[in-house]
Coordinates of C-alpha atoms and ligand atoms in Angstrom, one line a residue:
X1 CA 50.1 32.8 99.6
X2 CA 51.5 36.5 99.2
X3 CA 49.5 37.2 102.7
X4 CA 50.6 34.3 104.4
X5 CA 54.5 35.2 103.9
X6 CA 53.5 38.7 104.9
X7 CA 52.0 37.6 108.0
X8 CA 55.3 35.7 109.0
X9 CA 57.4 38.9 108.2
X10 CA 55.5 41.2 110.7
X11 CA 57.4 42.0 113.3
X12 CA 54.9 42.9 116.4
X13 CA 56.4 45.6 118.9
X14 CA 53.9 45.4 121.3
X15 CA 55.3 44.1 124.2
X16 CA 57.2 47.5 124.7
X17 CA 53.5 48.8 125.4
X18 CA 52.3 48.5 129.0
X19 CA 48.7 47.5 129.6
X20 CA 46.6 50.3 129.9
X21 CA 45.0 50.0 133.4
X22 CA 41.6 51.2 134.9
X23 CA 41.5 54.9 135.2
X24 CA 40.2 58.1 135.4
X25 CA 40.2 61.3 133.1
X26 CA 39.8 64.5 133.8
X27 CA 39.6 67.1 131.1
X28 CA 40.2 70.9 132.1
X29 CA 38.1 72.9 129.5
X30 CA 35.7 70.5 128.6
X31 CA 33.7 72.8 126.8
X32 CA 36.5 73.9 124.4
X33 CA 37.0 73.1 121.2
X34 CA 39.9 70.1 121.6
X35 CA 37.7 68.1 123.5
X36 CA 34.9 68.4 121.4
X37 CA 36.9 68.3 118.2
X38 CA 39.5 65.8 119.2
X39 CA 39.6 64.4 122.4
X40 CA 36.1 62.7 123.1
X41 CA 35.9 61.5 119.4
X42 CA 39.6 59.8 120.3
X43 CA 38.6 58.3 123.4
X44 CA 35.5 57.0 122.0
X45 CA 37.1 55.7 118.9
X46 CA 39.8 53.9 121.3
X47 CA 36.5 52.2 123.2
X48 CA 35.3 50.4 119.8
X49 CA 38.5 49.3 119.0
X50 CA 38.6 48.2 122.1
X51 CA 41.7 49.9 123.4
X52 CA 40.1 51.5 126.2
X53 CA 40.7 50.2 129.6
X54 CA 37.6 48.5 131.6
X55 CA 36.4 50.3 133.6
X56 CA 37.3 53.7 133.2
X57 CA 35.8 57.0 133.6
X58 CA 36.1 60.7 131.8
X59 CA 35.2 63.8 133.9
X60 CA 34.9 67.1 132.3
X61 CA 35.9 69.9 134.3
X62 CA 34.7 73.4 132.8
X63 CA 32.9 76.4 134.2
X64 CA 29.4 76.3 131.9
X65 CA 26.6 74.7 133.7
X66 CA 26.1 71.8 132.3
X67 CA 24.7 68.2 133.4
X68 CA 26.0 65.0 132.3
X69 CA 23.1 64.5 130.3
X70 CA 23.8 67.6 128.5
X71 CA 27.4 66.9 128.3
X72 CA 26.8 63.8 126.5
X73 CA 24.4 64.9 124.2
X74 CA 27.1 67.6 122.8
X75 CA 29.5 65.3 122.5
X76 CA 27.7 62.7 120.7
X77 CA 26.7 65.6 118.0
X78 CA 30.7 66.2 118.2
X79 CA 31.6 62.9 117.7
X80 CA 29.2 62.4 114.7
X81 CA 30.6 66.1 113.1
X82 CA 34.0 65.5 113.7
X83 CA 34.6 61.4 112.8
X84 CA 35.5 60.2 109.9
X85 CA 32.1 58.7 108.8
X86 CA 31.9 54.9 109.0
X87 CA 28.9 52.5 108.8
X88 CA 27.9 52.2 112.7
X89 CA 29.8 54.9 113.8
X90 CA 27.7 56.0 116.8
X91 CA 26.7 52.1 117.9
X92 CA 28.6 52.2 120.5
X93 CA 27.9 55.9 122.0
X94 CA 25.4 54.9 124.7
X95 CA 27.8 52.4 126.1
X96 CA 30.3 54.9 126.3
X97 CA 29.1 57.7 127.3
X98 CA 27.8 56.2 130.3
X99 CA 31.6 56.6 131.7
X100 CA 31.5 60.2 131.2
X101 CA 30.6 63.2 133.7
X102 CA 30.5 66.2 134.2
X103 CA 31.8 68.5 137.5
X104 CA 31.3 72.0 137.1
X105 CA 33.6 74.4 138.6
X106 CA 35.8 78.2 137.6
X107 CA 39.7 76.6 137.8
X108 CA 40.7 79.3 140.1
X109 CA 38.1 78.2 142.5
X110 CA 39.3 75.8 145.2
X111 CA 36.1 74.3 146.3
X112 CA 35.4 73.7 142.8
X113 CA 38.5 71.4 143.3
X114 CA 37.3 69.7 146.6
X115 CA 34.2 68.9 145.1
X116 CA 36.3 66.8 142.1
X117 CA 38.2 65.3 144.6
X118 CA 35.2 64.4 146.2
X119 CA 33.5 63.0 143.2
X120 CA 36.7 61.3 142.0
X121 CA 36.5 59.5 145.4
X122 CA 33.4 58.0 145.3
X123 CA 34.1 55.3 142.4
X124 CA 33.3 52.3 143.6
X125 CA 36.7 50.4 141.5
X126 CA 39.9 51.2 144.0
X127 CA 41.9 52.6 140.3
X128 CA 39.3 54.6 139.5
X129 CA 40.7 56.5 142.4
X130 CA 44.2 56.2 142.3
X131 CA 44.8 56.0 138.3
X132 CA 44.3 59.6 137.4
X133 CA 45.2 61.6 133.9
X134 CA 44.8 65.4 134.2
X135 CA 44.4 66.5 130.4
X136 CA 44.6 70.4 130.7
X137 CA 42.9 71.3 127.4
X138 CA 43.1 75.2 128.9
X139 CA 44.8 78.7 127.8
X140 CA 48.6 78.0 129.3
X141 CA 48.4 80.9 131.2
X142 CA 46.1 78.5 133.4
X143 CA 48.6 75.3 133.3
X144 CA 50.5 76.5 136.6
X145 CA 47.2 77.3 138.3
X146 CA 45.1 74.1 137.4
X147 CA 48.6 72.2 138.9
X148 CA 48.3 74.0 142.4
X149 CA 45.1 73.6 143.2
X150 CA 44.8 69.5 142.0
X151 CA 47.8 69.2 144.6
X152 CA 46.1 71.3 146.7
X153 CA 43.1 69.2 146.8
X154 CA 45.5 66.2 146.9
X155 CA 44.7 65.0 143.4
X156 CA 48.3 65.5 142.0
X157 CA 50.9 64.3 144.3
X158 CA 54.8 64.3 143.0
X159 CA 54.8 60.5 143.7
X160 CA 54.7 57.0 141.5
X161 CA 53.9 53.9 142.3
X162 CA 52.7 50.8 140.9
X163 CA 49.5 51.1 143.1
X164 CA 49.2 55.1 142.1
X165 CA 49.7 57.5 139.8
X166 CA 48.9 61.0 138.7
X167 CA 49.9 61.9 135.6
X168 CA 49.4 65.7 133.7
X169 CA 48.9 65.9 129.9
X170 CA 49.7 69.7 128.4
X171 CA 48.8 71.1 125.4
X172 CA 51.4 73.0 123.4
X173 CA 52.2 76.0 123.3
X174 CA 54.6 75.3 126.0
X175 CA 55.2 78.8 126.9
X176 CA 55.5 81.1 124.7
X177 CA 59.6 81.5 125.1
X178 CA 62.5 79.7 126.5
X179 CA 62.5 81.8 130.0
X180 CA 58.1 81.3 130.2
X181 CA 58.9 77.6 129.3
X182 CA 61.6 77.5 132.0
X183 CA 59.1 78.6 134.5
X184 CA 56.3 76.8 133.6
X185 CA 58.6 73.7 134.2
X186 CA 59.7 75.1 137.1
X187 CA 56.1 75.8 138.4
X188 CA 55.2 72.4 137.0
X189 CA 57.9 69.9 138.7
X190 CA 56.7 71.9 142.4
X191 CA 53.6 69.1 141.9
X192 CA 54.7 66.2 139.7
X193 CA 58.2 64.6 138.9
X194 CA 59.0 65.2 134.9
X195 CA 58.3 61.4 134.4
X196 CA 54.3 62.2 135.6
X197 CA 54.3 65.3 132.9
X198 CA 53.3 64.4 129.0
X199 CA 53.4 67.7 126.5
X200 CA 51.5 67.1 123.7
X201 CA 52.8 67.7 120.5
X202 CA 50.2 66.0 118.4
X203 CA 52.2 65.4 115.2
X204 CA 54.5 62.8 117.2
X205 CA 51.1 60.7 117.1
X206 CA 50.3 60.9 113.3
X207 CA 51.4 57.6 111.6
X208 CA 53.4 59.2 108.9
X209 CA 55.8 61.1 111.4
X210 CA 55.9 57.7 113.6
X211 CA 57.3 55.8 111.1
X212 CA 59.8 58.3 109.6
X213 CA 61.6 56.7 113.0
X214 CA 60.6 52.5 111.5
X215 CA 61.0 53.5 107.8
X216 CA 65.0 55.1 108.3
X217 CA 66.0 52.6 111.3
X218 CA 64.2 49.4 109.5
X219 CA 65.7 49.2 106.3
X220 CA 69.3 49.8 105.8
X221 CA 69.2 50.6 102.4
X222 CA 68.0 54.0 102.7
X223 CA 70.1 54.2 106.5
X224 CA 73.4 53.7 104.6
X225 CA 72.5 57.0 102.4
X226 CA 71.5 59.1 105.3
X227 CA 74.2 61.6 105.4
X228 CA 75.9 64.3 104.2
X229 CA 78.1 61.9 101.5
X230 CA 74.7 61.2 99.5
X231 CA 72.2 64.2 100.8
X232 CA 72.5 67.5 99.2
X233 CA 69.7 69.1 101.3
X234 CA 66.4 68.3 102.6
X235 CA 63.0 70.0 102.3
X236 CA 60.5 70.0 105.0
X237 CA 56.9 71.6 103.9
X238 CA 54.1 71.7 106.3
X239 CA 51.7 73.8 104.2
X240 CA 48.1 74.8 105.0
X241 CA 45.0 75.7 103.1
X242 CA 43.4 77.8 105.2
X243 CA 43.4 80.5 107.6
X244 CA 43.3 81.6 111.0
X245 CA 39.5 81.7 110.6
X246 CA 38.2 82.1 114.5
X247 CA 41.5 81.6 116.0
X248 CA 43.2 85.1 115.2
X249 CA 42.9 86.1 119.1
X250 CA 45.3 83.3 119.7
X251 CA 47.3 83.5 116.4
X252 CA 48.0 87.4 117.1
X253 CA 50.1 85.7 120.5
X254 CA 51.9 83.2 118.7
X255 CA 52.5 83.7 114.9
X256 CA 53.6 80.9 112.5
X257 CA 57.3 80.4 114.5
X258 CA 55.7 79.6 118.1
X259 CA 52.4 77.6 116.1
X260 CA 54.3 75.3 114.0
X261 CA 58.3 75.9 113.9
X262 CA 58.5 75.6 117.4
X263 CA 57.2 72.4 117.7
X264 CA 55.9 70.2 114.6
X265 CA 58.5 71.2 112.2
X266 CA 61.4 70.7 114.4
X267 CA 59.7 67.1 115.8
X268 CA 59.9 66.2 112.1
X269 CA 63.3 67.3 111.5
X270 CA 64.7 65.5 114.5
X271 CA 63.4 62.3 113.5
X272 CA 64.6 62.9 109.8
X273 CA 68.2 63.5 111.2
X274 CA 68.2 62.3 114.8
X275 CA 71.3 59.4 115.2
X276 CA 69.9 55.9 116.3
X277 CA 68.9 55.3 119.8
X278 CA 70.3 52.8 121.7
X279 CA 67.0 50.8 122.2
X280 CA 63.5 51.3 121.9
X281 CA 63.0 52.7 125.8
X282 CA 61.8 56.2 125.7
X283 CA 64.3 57.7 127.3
X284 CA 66.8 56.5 124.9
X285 CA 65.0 58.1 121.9
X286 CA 64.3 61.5 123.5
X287 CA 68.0 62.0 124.1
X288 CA 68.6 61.1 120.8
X289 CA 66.3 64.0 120.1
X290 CA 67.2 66.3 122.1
X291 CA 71.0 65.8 120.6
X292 CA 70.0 66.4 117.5
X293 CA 68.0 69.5 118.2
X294 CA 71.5 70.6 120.4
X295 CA 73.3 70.3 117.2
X296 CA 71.5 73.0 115.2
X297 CA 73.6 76.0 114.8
X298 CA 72.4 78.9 116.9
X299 CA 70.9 82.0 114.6
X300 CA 72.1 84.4 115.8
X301 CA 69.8 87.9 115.6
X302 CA 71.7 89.2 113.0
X303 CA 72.2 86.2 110.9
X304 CA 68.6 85.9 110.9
X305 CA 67.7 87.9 108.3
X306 CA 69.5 86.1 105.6
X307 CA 68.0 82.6 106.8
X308 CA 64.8 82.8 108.2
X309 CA 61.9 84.9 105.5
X310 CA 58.7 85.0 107.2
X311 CA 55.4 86.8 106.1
X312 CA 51.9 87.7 106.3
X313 CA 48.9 86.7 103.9
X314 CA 47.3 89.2 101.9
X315 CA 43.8 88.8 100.4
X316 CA 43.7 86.4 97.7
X317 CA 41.1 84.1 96.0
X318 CA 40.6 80.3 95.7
X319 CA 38.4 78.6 93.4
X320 CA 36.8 81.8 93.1
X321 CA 36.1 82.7 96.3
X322 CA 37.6 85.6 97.6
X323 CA 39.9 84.9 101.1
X324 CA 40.7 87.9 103.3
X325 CA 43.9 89.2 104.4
X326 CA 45.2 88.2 108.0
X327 CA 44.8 91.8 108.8
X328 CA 41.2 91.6 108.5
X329 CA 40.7 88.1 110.1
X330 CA 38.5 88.3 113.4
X331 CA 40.5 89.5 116.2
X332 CA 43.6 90.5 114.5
X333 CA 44.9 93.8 114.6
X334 CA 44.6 95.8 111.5
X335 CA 48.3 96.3 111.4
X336 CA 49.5 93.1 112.9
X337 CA 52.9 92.0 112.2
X338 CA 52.3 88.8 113.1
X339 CA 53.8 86.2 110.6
X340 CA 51.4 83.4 109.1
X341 CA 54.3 82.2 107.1
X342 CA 58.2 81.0 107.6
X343 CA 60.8 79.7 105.7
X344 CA 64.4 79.0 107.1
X345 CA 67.7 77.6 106.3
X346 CA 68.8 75.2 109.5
X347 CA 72.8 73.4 109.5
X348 CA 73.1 70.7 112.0
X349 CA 76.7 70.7 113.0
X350 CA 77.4 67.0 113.6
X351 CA 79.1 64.4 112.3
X352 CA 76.7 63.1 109.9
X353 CA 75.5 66.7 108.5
X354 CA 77.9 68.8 108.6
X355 CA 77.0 71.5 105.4
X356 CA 73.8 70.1 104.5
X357 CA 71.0 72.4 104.3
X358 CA 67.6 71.9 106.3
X359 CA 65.2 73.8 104.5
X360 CA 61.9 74.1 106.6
X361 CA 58.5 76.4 105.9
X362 CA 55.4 76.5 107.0
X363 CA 52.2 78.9 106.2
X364 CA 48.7 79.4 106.2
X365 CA 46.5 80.2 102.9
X366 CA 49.1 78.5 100.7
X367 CA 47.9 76.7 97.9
X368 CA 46.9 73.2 99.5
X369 CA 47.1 71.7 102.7
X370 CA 50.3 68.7 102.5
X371 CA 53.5 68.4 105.0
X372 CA 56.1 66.4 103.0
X373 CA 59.8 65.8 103.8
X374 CA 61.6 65.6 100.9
X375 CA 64.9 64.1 101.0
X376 CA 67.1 65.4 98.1
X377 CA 70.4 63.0 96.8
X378 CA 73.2 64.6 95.6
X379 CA 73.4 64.5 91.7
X380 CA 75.5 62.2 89.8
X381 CA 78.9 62.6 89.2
X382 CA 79.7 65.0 86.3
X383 CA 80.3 62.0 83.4
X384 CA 78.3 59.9 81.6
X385 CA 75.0 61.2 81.5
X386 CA 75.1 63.4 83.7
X387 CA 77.8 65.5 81.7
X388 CA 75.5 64.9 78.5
X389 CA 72.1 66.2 80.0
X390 CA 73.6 69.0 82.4
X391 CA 71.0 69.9 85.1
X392 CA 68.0 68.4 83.3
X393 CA 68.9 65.0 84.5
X394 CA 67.1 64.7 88.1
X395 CA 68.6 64.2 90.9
X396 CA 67.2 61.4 93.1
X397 CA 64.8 62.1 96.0
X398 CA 62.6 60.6 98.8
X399 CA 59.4 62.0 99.6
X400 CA 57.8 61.3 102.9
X401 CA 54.0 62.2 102.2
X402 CA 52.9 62.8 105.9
X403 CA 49.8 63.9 104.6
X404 CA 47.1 63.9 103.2
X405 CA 47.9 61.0 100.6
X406 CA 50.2 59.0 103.5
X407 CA 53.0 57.3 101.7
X408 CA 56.4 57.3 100.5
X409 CA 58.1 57.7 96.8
X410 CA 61.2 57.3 95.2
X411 CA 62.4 59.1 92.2
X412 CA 65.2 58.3 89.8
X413 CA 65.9 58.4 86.5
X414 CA 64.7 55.6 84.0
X415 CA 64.8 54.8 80.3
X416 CA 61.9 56.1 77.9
X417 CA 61.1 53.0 76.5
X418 CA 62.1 53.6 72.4
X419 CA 64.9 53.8 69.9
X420 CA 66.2 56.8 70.9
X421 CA 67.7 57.1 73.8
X422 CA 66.6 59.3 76.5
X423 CA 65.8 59.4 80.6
X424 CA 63.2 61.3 82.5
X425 CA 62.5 61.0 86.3
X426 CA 60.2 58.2 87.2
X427 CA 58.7 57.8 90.3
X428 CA 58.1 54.5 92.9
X429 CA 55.3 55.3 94.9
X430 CA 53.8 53.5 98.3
X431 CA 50.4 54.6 99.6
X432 CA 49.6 53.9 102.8
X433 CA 45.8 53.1 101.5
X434 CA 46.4 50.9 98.7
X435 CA 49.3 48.9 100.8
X436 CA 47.2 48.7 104.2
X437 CA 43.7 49.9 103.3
X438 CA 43.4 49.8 107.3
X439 CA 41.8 51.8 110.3
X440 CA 44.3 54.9 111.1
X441 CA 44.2 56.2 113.8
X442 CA 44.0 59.7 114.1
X443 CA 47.4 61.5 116.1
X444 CA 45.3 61.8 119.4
X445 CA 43.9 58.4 119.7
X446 CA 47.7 57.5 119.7
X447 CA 48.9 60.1 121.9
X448 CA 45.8 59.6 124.6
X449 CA 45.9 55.8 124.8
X450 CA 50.1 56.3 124.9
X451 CA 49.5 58.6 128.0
X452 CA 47.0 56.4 129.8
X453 CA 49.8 53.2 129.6
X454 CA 52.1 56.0 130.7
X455 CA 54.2 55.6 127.5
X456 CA 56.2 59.5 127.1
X457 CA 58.0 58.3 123.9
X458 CA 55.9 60.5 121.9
X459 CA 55.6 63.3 124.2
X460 CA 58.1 66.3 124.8
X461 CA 60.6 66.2 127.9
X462 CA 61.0 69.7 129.3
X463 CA 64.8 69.6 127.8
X464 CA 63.8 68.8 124.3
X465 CA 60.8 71.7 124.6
X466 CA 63.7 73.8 126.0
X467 CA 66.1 73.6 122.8
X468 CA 63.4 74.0 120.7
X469 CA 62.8 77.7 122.2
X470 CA 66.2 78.2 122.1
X471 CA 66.4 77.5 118.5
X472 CA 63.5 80.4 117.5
X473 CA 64.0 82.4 120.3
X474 CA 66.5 84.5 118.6
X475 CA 64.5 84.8 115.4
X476 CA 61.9 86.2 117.0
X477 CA 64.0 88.8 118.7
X478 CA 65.2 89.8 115.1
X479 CA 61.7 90.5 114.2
X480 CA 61.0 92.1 117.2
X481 CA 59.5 95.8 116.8
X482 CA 59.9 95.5 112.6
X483 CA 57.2 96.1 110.7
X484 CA 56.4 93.2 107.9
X485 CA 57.9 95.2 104.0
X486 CA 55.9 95.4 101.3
X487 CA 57.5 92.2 100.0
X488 CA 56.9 90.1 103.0
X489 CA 53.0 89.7 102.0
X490 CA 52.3 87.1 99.9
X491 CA 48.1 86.7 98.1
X492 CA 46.6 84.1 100.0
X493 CA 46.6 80.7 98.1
X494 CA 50.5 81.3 97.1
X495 CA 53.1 79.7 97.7
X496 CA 54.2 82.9 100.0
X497 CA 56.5 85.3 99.8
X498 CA 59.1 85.6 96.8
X499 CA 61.8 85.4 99.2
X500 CA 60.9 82.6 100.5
X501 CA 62.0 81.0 96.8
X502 CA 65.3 83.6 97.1
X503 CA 66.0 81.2 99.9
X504 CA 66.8 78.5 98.4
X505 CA 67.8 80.4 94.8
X506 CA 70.9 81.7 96.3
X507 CA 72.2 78.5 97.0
X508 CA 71.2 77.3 93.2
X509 CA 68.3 75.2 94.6
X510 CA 64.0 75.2 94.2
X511 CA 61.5 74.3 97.0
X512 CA 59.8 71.5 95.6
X513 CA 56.2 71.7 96.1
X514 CA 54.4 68.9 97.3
X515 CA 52.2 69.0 94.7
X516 CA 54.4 68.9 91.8
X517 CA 55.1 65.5 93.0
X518 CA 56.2 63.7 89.9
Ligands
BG6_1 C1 48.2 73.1 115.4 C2 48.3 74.6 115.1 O1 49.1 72.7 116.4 O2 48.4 72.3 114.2 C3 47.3 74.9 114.0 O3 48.0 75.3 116.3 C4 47.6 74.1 112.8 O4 47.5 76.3 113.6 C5 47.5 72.6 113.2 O5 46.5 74.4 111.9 C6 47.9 71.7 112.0 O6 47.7 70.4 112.4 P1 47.3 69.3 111.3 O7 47.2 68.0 112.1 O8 46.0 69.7 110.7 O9 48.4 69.3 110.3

């Protein structure tokens, strides 16, 4: 009966999707890692849910000789590796991967391009031809490049039609500061119109940060207390439980601040505090964004020291094991400066926050690997109980688990049940696996299908990417040339550097970790 009444209460968005139609994709770096890691297992788990358009075709573009025999066999050991497993999992592999091949060819090599276009032109279905995604899974040095030679070859054409279209999908990092992101636009809008470009930012596809936007604009119980009359501060945490590992070439170029901050934390934090859009179109939520993100008070250089902390992991030891430093990670310089960690103190100077505190971090090799927003209430006013039981009465709080353990919770105060009298927190939690026990898709399989139907709402728009660099951009320069202190390495498996909890202590507040949950 409970189900049934459920059932009548769902309210299905899905007309504001548009049918995914025939197409092809071509994937630049087809050996790498993503599309062995992420983007063939999301394209094949989009084919048995059946959310993969009929027909379509992938095409790996990479320089290795390969055939597509080979290519298939790889990713079919991928796909197995790097799925969650599921009875059946590879049933439908064969099917599938008779829709992808390979094309062999060095991206600065122009015939390589011809012979792509020449391929591309021989499928036998008329949108096979005209319907085509350019996924450039490459370094971003190569974004520009790739671009010239597809509209060289007269793959990527600054057009759009019903009939036609080319569309790009880019990896982050977008640049590696607001003048390189300028230009890479710049480069990029020579060969497709801003609509035909989708940057990836692949925590806009989780299901957690999607429905931070349908949990606060859904209900308008927890809408009416979004605001600086009820919020004392909030508490993003995106902390990692592991290392650089193999990627150190890459980390040494882009530290903690271009890796995460950049882009994932302050996605999250514009959908925690963005105003509501105007409808559900796209465009109308991506300026919401992009106000938001305008509204965060500049840092300037020197004000950077006293909110931003970063740092650098020392050697430490979990369960045991001993973990190295950063320092002596593969392919990181012996005395890199490079932060793995950063805390910082945001104000958005609008209307609705004015003076409330946006306390973000981020590292690797901290204790365990959970992103939480944690939304934390004012406390009650100074009588009653409050005046009775000081500071050890809680304040209230919502926690948005992103992950791992999706799900929300609510804490407040509550009775122990007894004579005496006397309150403690208690806390109301939802799980996303005990309320839905469903399939969840994983961020890409979201993000990919989203960019086939031509759907940027979860993608970047060149302004919103160029804010964002504006916002670190000056905290980088204040770092710039200064060696990490002595106090600015933390042991891996920490919860980083000290000052990191000076932070907060100044203003007579605690990061709450996520695993303190209570
Ligand atoms: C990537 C960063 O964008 O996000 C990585 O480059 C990081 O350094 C990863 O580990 C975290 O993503 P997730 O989905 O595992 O939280």
């Amino acid at each position: 009966m409970m189900e049934q009444l459920d059932e009548l209460l769902i309210c299905r968005l899905e007309d504001r999707h548009k049918a995914v139609e025939p197409c092809t994709v071509v994937i630049f770096g087809a050996s790498g890692d993503l599309t062995a890691r992420k983007l063939i297992p999301g394209f094949y788990h989009l084919y048995c849910q059946k959310q993969m358009p009929r027909p379509f075709r992938i095409v790996g573009f990479a320089r290795r000789d390969k055939t597509d025999e080979s290519w298939r066999d790889e990713l079919k050991v991928a796909v197995k590796e790097y799925s969650r497993p599921q009875p059946g999992l590879i049933d439908a592999w064969d099917d599938f991967a008779a829709n992808l091949f390979y094309c062999r060819g060095d991206m600065d090599d122009p015939s390589a391009y011809q012979r792509l276009a020449e391929f591309l032109a021989k499928a036998d279905a008329p949108p096979l031809r005209q319907h085509l995604l350019f996924y450039l899974a490459t370094r971003p040095s190569q974004f520009s490049e790739v671009s010239r030679h597809l509209n060289a070859a007269g793959l990527l054409r600054k057009e759009h039609s019903e009939d036609s279209w080319h569309r790009l999908v880019v990896e982050k990092p977008f640049g590696h500061d607001l003048n390189s992101a300028l230009a890479l636009n710049h480069e990029l809008v020579k060969y497709a119109y801003e609509k035909q470009i989708f940057r990836i930012d692949h925590y806009l596809g989780k299901e957690t940060v999607q429905n931070i936007f349908l949990f606060r604009f859904s209900n308008a119980i927890f809408e009416e207390l979004w605001s600086r009359r009820t919020i004392d501060h909030v508490q993003i945490t995106v902390s990692e439980h592991l290392g650089v590992g193999s990627r150190g070439g890459y980390y040494e170029e882009a530290g903690a601040l271009r890796d995460m901050v950049q882009n994932h934390l302050l996605q999250v934090l514009a959908l925690v505090a963005m105003e509501p859009p105007v409808s559900l179109q796209p465009e109308a939520i991506r300026d919401e964004k992009v106000k938001l993100l305008k509204a965060i008070r500049p840092l300037a250089p020197n004000q950077a020291a006293a909110r931003v902390v970063r740092g650098q992991y020392a050697a430490g030891e979990s369960q045991g094991k001993p973990m190295p430093a950063y320092r002596q990670e593969p392919k990181v310089s012996p005395d890199s400066n490079v932060e793995t960690y950063v805390a910082l103190k945001l104000f958005i100077d609008n209307w609705r926050w004015s003076g409330v505190p946006f306390y973000l971090r981020t590292g690797k090799w901290l204790p365990i690997s959970a992103s939480e927003v944690r939304v934390q209430f004012q406390p009650p006013p100074h009588v009653l109980f409050a005046q009775q039981c000081g500071p050890t009465l809680d304040a209230n709080a919502i926690a948005l688990r992103l992950q791992p353990d999706e799900g929300i919770s609510l804490r407040f105060n509550g009775k122990i049940p007894g004579l005496s009298m006397e309150l403690r927190p208690v806390t109301m939690h939802f799980s996303y696996d005990t309320e839905f026990r469903a399939y969840t898709p994983e961020a890409y399989e979201r993000l990919l299908l989203d960019a086939m139907a031509g759907d940027p709402t979860l993608f970047i728009r060149a302004d919103v990417v160029e804010t964002a660099w504006r916002i670190v951009d000056p905290i980088r320069s204040a770092w710039a040339d200064k060696p990490l202190s002595e106090d600015e390495f933390y042991k891996a498996g920490s919860w980083g550097p000290a000052s990191a909890d000076a932070l907060l202590a100044r203003d007579g507040r605690a990061w709450r970790n996520p695993h303190e949950r209570g």
